[in-house]
Amino acid sequence: MIMDGKELSRKIREEIRTEVKSYMIKPCLAVIQIGDDPASNVYVASKEKACNEAGIYFKHIKYSEDTREKEIINKIVEMNNDEYVNGILLQLPIPEKYNSERIINYIARNKDVDGLTDINVGKLLNNKKCLVSCTPQGIMELMKHYQIDLEGKNVVIVGRSNLVGKPLISLFLNHNATVSICHSKTVNLKSYTLNADILVVAVGKKYIITEDMIKKDAIVIDVGINRENNMIYGDVDFEKVKEKASYITPVPGGVGPMTVAMLLRNVNECYKKMNTSK
Ligand code: NAP
């Protein structure tokens, strides 16, 4: 069965749009971009479009690559104190000369819509309520929607980035799954993937997962986005693997749209928290 992230995200976005319509003041998401990376330009534009459709005000702060880190941090501190800014996100990747970890940790924890500050990462690890990174949250939402029972399942995650792989460890663990995480130094990747009841792949290499690497009826979640000749491919050889998997996400139309929907949800949740705690 195909897990339709596009349709589920459409429903979630519609719910958020309806809720936002009832607010006197629009929620606001601020996205900080440093440099002019073409892929980042595309991602920022799609976030802007999604915000516009949901009725969320989008503030795009774009810095040139010669901006001093201090100036960016000062802007974050200013927006932390701005009651009309509800979510702040640093568009990654940023040029190597900047310390992304340091910059991210200046974002107030209650506006950290990417869930990347040390405080939100730590809370997630301890299974406490917090802002959770959008892609992993979108994957869990798909699991919930398709009523996948996670308890006792062997979950194998390929890719250990802060944005995707690492938060997923906690999320699956908190649902009593048994979690293995693989990366570029893993020896014999196939011996792990073949054991997976649920396989999540977030590597960024076209078709790194082939049909012989999964067991029959596995659930396969493909996070990868690989561009080639104006086409987008996942990390999983979808056409062949779909014959063997019980559930599988397509690329595009699987995890990607869920990520955007979860970003809007995080902004809306931040807004509600800020406006009820006054
Ligand atoms: P990343 O930071 O580059 O991490 C890639 C991970 O893959 C690393 O942990 C790396 O291991 C591992 N890896 C590389 N080669 C491997 C191999 N041969 N075998 C096993 N593991 C290997 O990437 P990311 O930000 O997590 O993104 C991963 C992919 O997902 C990209 O295609 C990205 O565009 C996509 N993505 C999609 C969404 C969405 O919404 N759909 C959101 C975020 C990312 P090491 O740690 O050892 O280097």
Short mmCIF file of C-alpha atoms and ligand atoms in Angstrom, two decimals:
data_model
loop_
_atom_site.label_atom_id
_atom_site.label_comp_id
_atom_site.label_asym_id
_atom_site.label_seq_id
_atom_site.Cartn_x
_atom_site.Cartn_y
_atom_site.Cartn_z
CA MET A 1 0.00 0.00 0.00
CA ILE A 2 1.23 3.48 -0.84
CA MET A 3 1.36 5.88 2.11
CA ASP A 4 -0.07 9.04 0.63
CA GLY A 5 1.70 11.93 2.35
CA LYS A 6 0.31 14.41 -0.12
CA GLU A 7 -3.31 13.70 0.75
CA LEU A 8 -2.72 13.48 4.51
CA SER A 9 -0.74 16.73 4.49
CA ARG A 10 -3.51 18.43 2.51
CA LYS A 11 -6.00 17.54 5.25
CA ILE A 12 -3.70 18.72 8.03
CA ARG A 13 -2.97 21.99 6.21
CA GLU A 14 -6.68 22.57 5.68
CA GLU A 15 -7.33 22.04 9.42
CA ILE A 16 -4.60 24.53 10.28
CA ARG A 17 -5.93 27.05 7.74
CA THR A 18 -9.41 26.86 9.29
CA GLU A 19 -7.99 27.34 12.78
CA VAL A 20 -5.77 30.25 11.76
CA LYS A 21 -8.72 31.98 10.07
CA SER A 22 -10.32 32.43 13.49
CA TYR A 23 -7.34 34.37 14.90
CA MET A 24 -7.37 38.15 15.20
CA ILE A 25 -3.64 38.35 14.50
CA LYS A 26 -1.87 36.07 12.05
CA PRO A 27 0.84 33.69 13.30
CA CYS A 28 4.29 34.50 11.95
CA LEU A 29 7.16 32.26 10.86
CA ALA A 30 10.60 33.82 10.38
CA VAL A 31 13.04 31.94 8.15
CA ILE A 32 16.69 32.93 8.18
CA GLN A 33 18.69 32.10 5.09
CA ILE A 34 22.42 32.67 4.71
CA GLY A 35 23.88 32.65 1.21
CA ASP A 36 22.15 31.80 -2.04
CA ASP A 37 22.15 28.00 -2.21
CA PRO A 38 19.75 27.07 -5.09
CA ALA A 39 18.20 24.10 -3.22
CA SER A 40 17.62 26.31 -0.16
CA ASN A 41 15.95 28.91 -2.39
CA VAL A 42 13.51 26.23 -3.56
CA TYR A 43 12.81 25.00 -0.01
CA VAL A 44 12.31 28.52 1.33
CA ALA A 45 9.92 29.33 -1.54
CA SER A 46 7.86 26.21 -0.82
CA LYS A 47 7.67 27.12 2.88
CA GLU A 48 6.53 30.61 1.93
CA LYS A 49 3.83 29.24 -0.35
CA ALA A 50 2.59 26.84 2.34
CA CYS A 51 2.49 29.66 4.92
CA ASN A 52 0.60 31.94 2.53
CA GLU A 53 -1.98 29.23 1.89
CA ALA A 54 -2.41 28.58 5.61
CA GLY A 55 -2.77 32.28 6.46
CA ILE A 56 0.57 32.38 8.29
CA TYR A 57 2.71 35.48 7.84
CA PHE A 58 6.10 34.59 6.35
CA LYS A 59 9.14 36.66 7.19
CA HIS A 60 12.14 35.85 5.02
CA ILE A 61 15.45 37.20 6.31
CA LYS A 62 18.16 36.58 3.75
CA TYR A 63 21.80 37.36 4.55
CA SER A 64 24.72 37.44 2.14
CA GLU A 65 27.63 35.12 2.84
CA ASP A 66 29.77 37.97 4.17
CA THR A 67 27.38 38.79 7.03
CA ARG A 68 28.95 38.58 10.48
CA GLU A 69 27.64 35.79 12.69
CA LYS A 70 27.04 38.33 15.47
CA GLU A 71 24.60 40.25 13.25
CA ILE A 72 22.58 37.06 12.60
CA ILE A 73 22.55 36.20 16.30
CA ASN A 74 21.42 39.73 17.20
CA LYS A 75 18.52 39.35 14.77
CA ILE A 76 17.53 36.04 16.38
CA VAL A 77 17.61 37.61 19.85
CA GLU A 78 15.48 40.49 18.57
CA MET A 79 12.92 38.06 17.15
CA ASN A 80 12.98 35.95 20.33
CA ASN A 81 11.67 39.07 22.08
CA ASP A 82 9.16 39.98 19.38
CA GLU A 83 5.70 38.91 20.48
CA TYR A 84 4.54 38.86 16.86
CA VAL A 85 7.11 36.26 15.77
CA ASN A 86 5.97 32.77 16.72
CA GLY A 87 8.45 30.50 14.97
CA ILE A 88 12.11 30.93 13.94
CA LEU A 89 13.96 28.59 11.61
CA LEU A 90 17.50 28.62 10.25
CA GLN A 91 17.42 27.23 6.70
CA LEU A 92 20.12 24.55 6.47
CA PRO A 93 22.73 24.02 5.19
CA ILE A 94 24.53 27.31 5.79
CA PRO A 95 28.05 28.16 4.53
CA GLU A 96 30.72 26.23 6.42
CA LYS A 97 32.40 29.28 7.94
CA TYR A 98 29.40 29.73 10.26
CA ASN A 99 28.79 27.65 13.37
CA SER A 100 25.23 26.42 12.72
CA GLU A 101 24.96 24.75 16.13
CA ARG A 102 25.85 27.98 17.92
CA ILE A 103 23.42 30.04 15.83
CA ILE A 104 20.55 27.54 16.29
CA ASN A 105 20.99 27.52 20.06
CA TYR A 106 20.22 31.25 20.18
CA ILE A 107 16.68 30.49 18.99
CA ALA A 108 14.24 30.58 21.93
CA ARG A 109 13.15 27.02 22.73
CA ASN A 110 9.46 27.97 22.44
CA LYS A 111 10.01 29.34 18.89
CA ASP A 112 12.35 26.57 17.71
CA VAL A 113 10.00 25.13 15.05
CA ASP A 114 12.71 22.82 13.67
CA GLY A 115 13.24 21.29 17.13
CA LEU A 116 17.02 21.57 16.80
CA THR A 117 18.07 23.48 19.92
CA ASP A 118 19.87 21.43 22.57
CA ILE A 119 16.99 21.94 24.97
CA ASN A 120 14.34 20.51 22.62
CA VAL A 121 16.64 17.66 21.56
CA GLY A 122 17.22 16.79 25.24
CA LYS A 123 13.53 16.94 26.07
CA LEU A 124 12.71 14.61 23.18
CA LEU A 125 15.32 12.18 24.45
CA ASN A 126 13.63 12.23 27.86
CA ASN A 127 10.17 11.78 26.28
CA LYS A 128 9.00 15.22 27.45
CA LYS A 129 6.65 17.51 25.55
CA CYS A 130 8.69 19.69 23.16
CA LEU A 131 8.97 21.00 19.62
CA VAL A 132 9.98 18.09 17.39
CA SER A 133 11.84 18.32 14.10
CA CYS A 134 9.33 18.41 11.21
CA THR A 135 10.42 15.47 9.02
CA PRO A 136 10.56 12.92 11.87
CA GLN A 137 7.27 14.26 13.22
CA GLY A 138 5.74 13.87 9.74
CA ILE A 139 6.90 10.24 9.62
CA MET A 140 5.26 9.52 12.99
CA GLU A 141 2.07 11.17 11.76
CA LEU A 142 2.05 8.81 8.77
CA MET A 143 2.52 5.87 11.16
CA LYS A 144 -0.43 7.07 13.22
CA HIS A 145 -2.66 7.69 10.21
CA TYR A 146 -2.02 4.22 8.76
CA GLN A 147 -2.45 2.69 12.25
CA ILE A 148 0.96 1.03 12.30
CA ASP A 149 1.55 -0.63 15.67
CA LEU A 150 5.12 0.22 16.67
CA GLU A 151 5.45 -1.71 19.91
CA GLY A 152 8.10 -4.43 19.70
CA LYS A 153 8.83 -3.72 16.04
CA ASN A 154 12.37 -3.78 14.66
CA VAL A 155 12.95 -0.30 13.29
CA VAL A 156 16.07 0.32 11.24
CA ILE A 157 16.98 3.92 10.39
CA VAL A 158 19.61 4.53 7.73
CA GLY A 159 21.13 8.01 8.23
CA ARG A 160 22.02 9.70 11.53
CA SER A 161 21.57 13.42 10.82
CA ASN A 162 20.39 15.77 13.59
CA LEU A 163 17.44 16.73 11.38
CA VAL A 164 16.09 13.26 10.58
CA GLY A 165 17.82 10.12 11.87
CA LYS A 166 18.64 11.11 15.45
CA PRO A 167 15.20 12.49 16.47
CA LEU A 168 13.62 9.34 14.99
CA ILE A 169 15.57 7.18 17.43
CA SER A 170 13.76 8.81 20.37
CA LEU A 171 10.38 8.95 18.65
CA PHE A 172 10.35 5.23 17.82
CA LEU A 173 11.89 4.29 21.16
CA ASN A 174 9.20 6.27 22.97
CA HIS A 175 6.68 4.02 21.19
CA ASN A 176 8.45 0.87 22.47
CA ALA A 177 10.03 -0.12 19.17
CA THR A 178 13.51 -1.66 19.04
CA VAL A 179 15.71 0.75 17.12
CA SER A 180 18.94 0.28 15.13
CA ILE A 181 20.62 3.19 13.39
CA CYS A 182 22.98 2.80 10.43
CA HIS A 183 25.33 5.27 8.76
CA SER A 184 28.21 5.48 6.30
CA LYS A 185 30.52 3.45 8.55
CA THR A 186 28.03 0.63 9.10
CA VAL A 187 29.48 -2.70 8.00
CA ASN A 188 27.10 -4.83 5.92
CA LEU A 189 24.10 -2.50 5.76
CA LYS A 190 21.98 -5.24 4.19
CA SER A 191 22.27 -7.45 7.29
CA TYR A 192 20.46 -4.68 9.22
CA THR A 193 17.89 -3.67 6.61
CA LEU A 194 16.85 -7.30 6.07
CA ASN A 195 15.84 -7.45 9.72
CA ALA A 196 13.65 -4.34 9.60
CA ASP A 197 9.91 -4.48 10.16
CA ILE A 198 10.07 -0.74 9.55
CA LEU A 199 12.87 0.72 7.47
CA VAL A 200 13.45 4.48 7.33
CA VAL A 201 16.00 5.68 4.79
CA ALA A 202 17.45 9.21 5.00
CA VAL A 203 20.76 9.15 3.16
CA GLY A 204 20.51 11.21 -0.02
CA LYS A 205 21.73 8.53 -2.45
CA LYS A 206 19.43 7.43 -5.24
CA TYR A 207 18.27 3.82 -4.90
CA ILE A 208 20.72 2.90 -2.13
CA ILE A 209 17.99 0.52 -0.97
CA THR A 210 17.08 -2.23 -3.43
CA GLU A 211 14.46 -4.97 -3.22
CA ASP A 212 16.94 -7.63 -2.09
CA MET A 213 17.69 -5.50 1.01
CA ILE A 214 14.22 -5.61 2.54
CA LYS A 215 12.17 -8.43 4.00
CA LYS A 216 8.73 -9.26 2.68
CA ASP A 217 5.93 -7.05 4.06
CA ALA A 218 8.32 -4.52 5.58
CA ILE A 219 7.16 -0.92 5.95
CA VAL A 220 9.49 1.35 3.99
CA ILE A 221 9.75 5.09 4.59
CA ASP A 222 11.84 6.94 2.03
CA VAL A 223 13.06 10.37 3.13
CA GLY A 224 15.65 10.88 0.38
CA ILE A 225 15.40 13.61 -2.21
CA ASN A 226 17.77 13.15 -5.14
CA ARG A 227 17.54 15.41 -8.17
CA GLU A 228 18.62 14.09 -11.56
CA ASN A 229 17.74 15.57 -14.99
CA ASN A 230 14.89 17.63 -13.51
CA MET A 231 13.40 14.54 -11.86
CA ILE A 232 13.22 13.70 -8.16
CA TYR A 233 14.14 10.23 -6.92
CA GLY A 234 14.13 8.71 -3.46
CA ASP A 235 16.75 6.60 -1.73
CA VAL A 236 14.64 3.49 -2.36
CA ASP A 237 14.15 1.72 -5.69
CA PHE A 238 10.42 2.35 -5.38
CA GLU A 239 9.04 0.41 -8.36
CA LYS A 240 10.66 -2.87 -7.31
CA VAL A 241 10.51 -2.44 -3.54
CA LYS A 242 6.79 -1.61 -3.58
CA GLU A 243 6.04 -5.16 -4.76
CA LYS A 244 7.65 -6.57 -1.62
CA ALA A 245 6.73 -3.97 1.03
CA SER A 246 3.40 -3.88 2.86
CA TYR A 247 3.51 -0.06 3.03
CA ILE A 248 5.81 2.35 1.26
CA THR A 249 6.10 6.12 0.84
CA PRO A 250 6.61 7.48 -2.68
CA VAL A 251 9.07 10.22 -3.63
CA PRO A 252 7.73 12.76 -4.32
CA GLY A 253 4.43 12.70 -2.44
CA GLY A 254 5.39 10.86 0.74
CA VAL A 255 7.50 12.35 3.52
CA GLY A 256 8.18 15.70 1.78
CA PRO A 257 4.64 17.14 2.00
CA MET A 258 4.34 15.87 5.59
CA THR A 259 7.43 17.88 6.55
CA VAL A 260 5.81 21.11 5.35
CA ALA A 261 2.53 20.28 7.12
CA MET A 262 4.38 19.64 10.40
CA LEU A 263 6.20 22.97 10.08
CA LEU A 264 2.85 24.77 9.85
CA ARG A 265 1.60 22.73 12.80
CA ASN A 266 4.64 23.68 14.89
CA VAL A 267 4.17 27.38 14.07
CA ASN A 268 0.49 27.16 14.99
CA GLU A 269 1.28 25.35 18.26
CA CYS A 270 3.90 28.01 19.17
CA TYR A 271 1.36 30.73 18.38
CA LYS A 272 -1.31 29.14 20.58
CA LYS A 273 1.12 28.68 23.47
CA MET A 274 2.33 32.28 23.23
CA ASN A 275 -1.20 33.60 23.12
CA THR A 276 -2.62 31.56 25.99
CA SER A 277 0.26 32.20 28.37
CA LYS A 278 -0.08 35.99 28.31
P1 NAP B 1 22.79 14.20 5.83
O1 NAP B 1 22.90 15.13 6.96
O2 NAP B 1 23.69 14.33 4.66
O3 NAP B 1 22.92 12.71 6.41
C1 NAP B 1 23.02 11.61 5.59
C2 NAP B 1 23.24 10.37 6.42
O4 NAP B 1 23.39 9.26 5.55
C3 NAP B 1 24.52 10.42 7.28
O5 NAP B 1 24.22 9.97 8.59
C4 NAP B 1 25.46 9.48 6.57
O6 NAP B 1 26.35 8.80 7.44
C5 NAP B 1 24.49 8.49 5.97
N1 NAP B 1 25.09 7.79 4.82
C6 NAP B 1 25.78 8.31 3.79
N2 NAP B 1 26.17 7.32 2.95
C7 NAP B 1 25.73 6.18 3.48
C8 NAP B 1 25.83 4.82 3.09
N3 NAP B 1 26.47 4.46 1.97
N4 NAP B 1 25.26 3.88 3.87
C9 NAP B 1 24.60 4.22 5.00
N5 NAP B 1 24.46 5.49 5.43
C10 NAP B 1 25.03 6.44 4.67
O7 NAP B 1 21.33 14.20 5.21
P2 NAP B 1 19.86 14.54 5.82
O8 NAP B 1 19.74 15.98 6.03
O9 NAP B 1 19.49 13.61 6.92
O10 NAP B 1 19.01 14.15 4.53
C11 NAP B 1 19.03 12.86 3.98
C12 NAP B 1 18.19 12.84 2.71
O11 NAP B 1 16.86 13.17 3.05
C13 NAP B 1 18.59 13.88 1.66
O12 NAP B 1 18.32 13.37 0.38
C14 NAP B 1 17.69 15.06 1.95
O13 NAP B 1 17.47 15.86 0.81
C15 NAP B 1 16.45 14.33 2.35
N6 NAP B 1 15.56 15.09 3.24
C16 NAP B 1 14.26 15.08 2.93
C17 NAP B 1 13.36 15.73 3.73
C18 NAP B 1 11.92 15.66 3.37
O14 NAP B 1 11.14 16.45 3.87
N7 NAP B 1 11.51 14.71 2.54
C19 NAP B 1 13.79 16.41 4.87
C20 NAP B 1 15.14 16.38 5.20
C21 NAP B 1 16.02 15.70 4.38
P3 NAP B 1 27.50 9.57 8.29
O15 NAP B 1 26.78 10.21 9.45
O16 NAP B 1 28.40 8.48 8.71
O17 NAP B 1 28.12 10.58 7.37
#
